[in-house]
Tab-separated table of C-alpha atoms in Angstrom:
chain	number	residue	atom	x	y	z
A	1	UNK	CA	0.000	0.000	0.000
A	2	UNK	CA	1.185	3.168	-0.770
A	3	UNK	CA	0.451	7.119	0.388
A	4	UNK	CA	-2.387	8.997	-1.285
A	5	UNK	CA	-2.389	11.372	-1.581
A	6	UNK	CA	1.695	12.129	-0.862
A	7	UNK	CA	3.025	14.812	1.760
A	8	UNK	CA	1.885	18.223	0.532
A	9	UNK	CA	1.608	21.874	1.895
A	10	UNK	CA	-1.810	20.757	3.853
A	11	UNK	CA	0.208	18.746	6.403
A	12	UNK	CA	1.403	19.133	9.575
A	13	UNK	CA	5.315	18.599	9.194
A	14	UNK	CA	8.166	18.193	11.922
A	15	UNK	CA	11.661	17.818	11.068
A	16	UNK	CA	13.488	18.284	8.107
A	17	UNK	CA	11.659	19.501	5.654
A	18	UNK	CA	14.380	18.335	2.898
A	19	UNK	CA	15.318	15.357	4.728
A	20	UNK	CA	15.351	11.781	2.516
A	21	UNK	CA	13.417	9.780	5.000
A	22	UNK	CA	9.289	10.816	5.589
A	23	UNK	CA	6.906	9.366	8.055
A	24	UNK	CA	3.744	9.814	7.937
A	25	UNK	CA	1.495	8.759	10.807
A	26	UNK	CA	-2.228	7.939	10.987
A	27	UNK	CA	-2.969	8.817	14.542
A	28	UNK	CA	-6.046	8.957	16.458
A	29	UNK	CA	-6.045	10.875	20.072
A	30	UNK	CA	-7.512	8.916	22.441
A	31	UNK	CA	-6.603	5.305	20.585
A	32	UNK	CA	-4.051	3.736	22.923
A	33	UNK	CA	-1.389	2.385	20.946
A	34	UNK	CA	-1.148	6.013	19.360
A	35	UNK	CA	-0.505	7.026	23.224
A	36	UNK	CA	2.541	4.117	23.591
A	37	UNK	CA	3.265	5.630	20.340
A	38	UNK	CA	3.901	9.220	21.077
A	39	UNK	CA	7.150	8.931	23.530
A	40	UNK	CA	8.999	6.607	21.198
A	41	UNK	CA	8.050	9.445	18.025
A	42	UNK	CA	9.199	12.171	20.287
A	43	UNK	CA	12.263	10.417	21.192
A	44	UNK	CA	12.762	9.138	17.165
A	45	UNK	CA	12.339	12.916	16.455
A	46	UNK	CA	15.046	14.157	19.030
A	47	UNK	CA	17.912	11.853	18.303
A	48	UNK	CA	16.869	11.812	14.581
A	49	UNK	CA	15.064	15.443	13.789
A	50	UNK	CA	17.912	16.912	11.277
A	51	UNK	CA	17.029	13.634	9.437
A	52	UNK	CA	13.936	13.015	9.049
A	53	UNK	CA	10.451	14.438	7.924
A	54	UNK	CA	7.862	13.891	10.553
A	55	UNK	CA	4.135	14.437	9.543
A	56	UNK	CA	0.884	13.460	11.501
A	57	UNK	CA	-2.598	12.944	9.364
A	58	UNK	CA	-5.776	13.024	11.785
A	59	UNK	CA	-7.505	9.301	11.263
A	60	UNK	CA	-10.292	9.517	14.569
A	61	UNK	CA	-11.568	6.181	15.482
A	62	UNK	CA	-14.944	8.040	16.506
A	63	UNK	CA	-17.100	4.962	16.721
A	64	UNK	CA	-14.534	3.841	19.176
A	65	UNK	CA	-13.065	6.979	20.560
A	66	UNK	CA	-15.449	9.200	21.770
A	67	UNK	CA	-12.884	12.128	22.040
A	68	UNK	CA	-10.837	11.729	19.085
A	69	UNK	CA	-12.574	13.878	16.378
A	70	UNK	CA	-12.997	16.512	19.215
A	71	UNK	CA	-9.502	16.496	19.932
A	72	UNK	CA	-8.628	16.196	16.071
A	73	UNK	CA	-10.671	19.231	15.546
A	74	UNK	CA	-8.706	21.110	18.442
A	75	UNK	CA	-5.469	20.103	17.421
A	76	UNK	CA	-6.522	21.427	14.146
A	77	UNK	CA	-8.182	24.610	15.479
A	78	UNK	CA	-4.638	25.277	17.596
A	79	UNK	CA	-2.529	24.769	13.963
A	80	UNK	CA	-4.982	28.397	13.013
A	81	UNK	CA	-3.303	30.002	15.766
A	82	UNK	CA	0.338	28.670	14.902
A	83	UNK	CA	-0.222	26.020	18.017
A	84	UNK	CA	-0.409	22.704	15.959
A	85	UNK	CA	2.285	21.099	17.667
A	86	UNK	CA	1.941	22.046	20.867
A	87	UNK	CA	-1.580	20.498	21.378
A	88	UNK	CA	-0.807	17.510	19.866
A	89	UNK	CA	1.902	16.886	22.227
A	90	UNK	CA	-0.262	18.757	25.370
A	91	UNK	CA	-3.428	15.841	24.048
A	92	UNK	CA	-1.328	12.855	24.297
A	93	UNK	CA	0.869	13.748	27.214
A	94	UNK	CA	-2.597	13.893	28.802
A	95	UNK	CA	-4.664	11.300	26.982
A	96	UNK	CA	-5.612	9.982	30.419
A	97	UNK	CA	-7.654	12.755	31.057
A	98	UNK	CA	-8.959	13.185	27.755
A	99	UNK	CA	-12.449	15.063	27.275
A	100	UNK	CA	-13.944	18.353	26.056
A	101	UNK	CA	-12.635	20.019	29.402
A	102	UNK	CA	-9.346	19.394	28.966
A	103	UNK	CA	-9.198	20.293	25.542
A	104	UNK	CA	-10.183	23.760	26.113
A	105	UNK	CA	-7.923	23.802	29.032
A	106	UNK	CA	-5.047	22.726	27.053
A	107	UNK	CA	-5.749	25.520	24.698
A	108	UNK	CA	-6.312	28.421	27.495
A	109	UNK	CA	-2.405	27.118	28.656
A	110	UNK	CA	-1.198	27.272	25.154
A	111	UNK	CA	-2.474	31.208	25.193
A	112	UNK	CA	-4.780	31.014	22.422
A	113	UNK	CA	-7.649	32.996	21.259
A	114	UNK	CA	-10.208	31.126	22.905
A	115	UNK	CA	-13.141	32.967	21.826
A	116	UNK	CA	-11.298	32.493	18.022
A	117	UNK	CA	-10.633	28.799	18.940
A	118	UNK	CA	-13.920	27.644	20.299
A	119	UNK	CA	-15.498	29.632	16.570
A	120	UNK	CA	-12.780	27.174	14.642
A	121	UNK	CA	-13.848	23.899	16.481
A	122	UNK	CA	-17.202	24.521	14.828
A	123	UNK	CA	-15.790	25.574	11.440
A	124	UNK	CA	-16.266	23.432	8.900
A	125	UNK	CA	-13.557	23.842	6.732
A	126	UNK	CA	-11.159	21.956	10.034
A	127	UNK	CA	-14.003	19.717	9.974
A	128	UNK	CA	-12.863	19.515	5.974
A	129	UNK	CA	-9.483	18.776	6.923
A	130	UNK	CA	-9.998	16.068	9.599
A	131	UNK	CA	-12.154	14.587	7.019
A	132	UNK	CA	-9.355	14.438	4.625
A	133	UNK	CA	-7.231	13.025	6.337
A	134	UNK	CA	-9.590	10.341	7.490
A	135	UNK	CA	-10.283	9.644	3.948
A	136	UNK	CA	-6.405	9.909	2.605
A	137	UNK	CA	-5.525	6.973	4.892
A	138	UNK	CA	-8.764	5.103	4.408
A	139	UNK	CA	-7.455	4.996	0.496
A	140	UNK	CA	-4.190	4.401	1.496
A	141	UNK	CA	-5.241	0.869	3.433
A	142	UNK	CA	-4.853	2.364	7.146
A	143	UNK	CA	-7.068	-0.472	8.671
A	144	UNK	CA	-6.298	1.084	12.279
A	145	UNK	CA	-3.981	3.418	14.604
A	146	UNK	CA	-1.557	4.398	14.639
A	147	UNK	CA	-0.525	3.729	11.099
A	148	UNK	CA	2.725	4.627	9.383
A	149	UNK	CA	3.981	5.277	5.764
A	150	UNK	CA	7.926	5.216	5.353
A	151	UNK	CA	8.804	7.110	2.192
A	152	UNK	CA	5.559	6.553	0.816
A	153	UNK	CA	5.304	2.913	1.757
A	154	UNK	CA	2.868	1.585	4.833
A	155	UNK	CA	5.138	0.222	7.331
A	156	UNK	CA	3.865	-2.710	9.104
A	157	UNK	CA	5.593	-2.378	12.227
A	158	UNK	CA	4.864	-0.442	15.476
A	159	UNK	CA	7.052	2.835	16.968
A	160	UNK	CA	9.612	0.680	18.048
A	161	UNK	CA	10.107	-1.006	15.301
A	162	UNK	CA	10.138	2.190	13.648
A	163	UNK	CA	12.822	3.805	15.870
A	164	UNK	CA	15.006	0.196	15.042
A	165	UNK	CA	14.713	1.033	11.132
A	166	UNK	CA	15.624	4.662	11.595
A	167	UNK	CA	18.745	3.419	13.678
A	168	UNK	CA	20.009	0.879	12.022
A	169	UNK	CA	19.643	3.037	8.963
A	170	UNK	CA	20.972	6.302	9.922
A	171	UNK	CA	23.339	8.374	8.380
């Protein structure tokens, strides 16, 4: 299975933006193995960031995951203010705790506009987005979360075994 459609100006990119080795991961908020997930990226991201291209798609589990399209569509209305990043990171360091609550106090902490935020987690163009990112990985063959391309390719291995490919393979 391959990426459709491939890394373009509409995602959220870490890293490298030049670097020869992309990941792209299908994540999902409150989806557990997303949250095992998340230290071992972070840590794949420090040792390896001047290397590699790092980009998250939104793919909510909703039926499962009561949270996850809410926090996809905060995560998404913090990238309007610039804050993209920061409440991914903030929404899985806490995905414990995760509700509608903690969302908007994630995003008071981050400093944002809320009356501006809480207008863009009922926009539907970041609805739009979410939704396209569902639907990129549903064509790509994501089957469940977290879900990662390498270069284009799905990768059918977990975090760790993506850290181990990045190692033994780094320049």
């Amino acid at each position: 299975m391959s990426l459709k459609p491939s890394v373009n100006s509409n995602d959220h990119i870490q890293g490298n933006a030049n670097a020869e080795l992309v990941i792209v991961e299908y994540g999902d908020y409150q989806c557990p193995y997303c949250g095992a997930a998340y230290p071992v990226l972070k840590e794949l991201m420090k040792e390896f960031g001047n290397q590699v291209q790092f980009v998250f798609r939104n793919f909510p589990l909703s039926e499962m995951h009561q949270y996850a399209r809410p926090a996809a569509l905060a995560a998404e209305a913090a990238n309007v203010q610039g804050k993209f990043w920061e409440m991914h990171d903030a929404i899985y360091e806490n995905q414990q705790q995760l509700n509608e609550n903690l969302l908007t106090e994630i995003a008071e902490k981050l400093s944002l506009n809320m009356p501006q935020f809480k207008e863009d987690l009922q926009s539907s163009k970041l609805a739009e987005k979410v939704d396209s990112d569902f639907e990129s990985g549903v064509i790509s063959g994501v089957n469940g979360t977290p879900s990662f391309f390498v270069n284009g390719k799905k990768f059918n291995g977990g975090a760790m075994d993506l850290l181990e490919l990045v190692r033994e393979n780094a320049i």
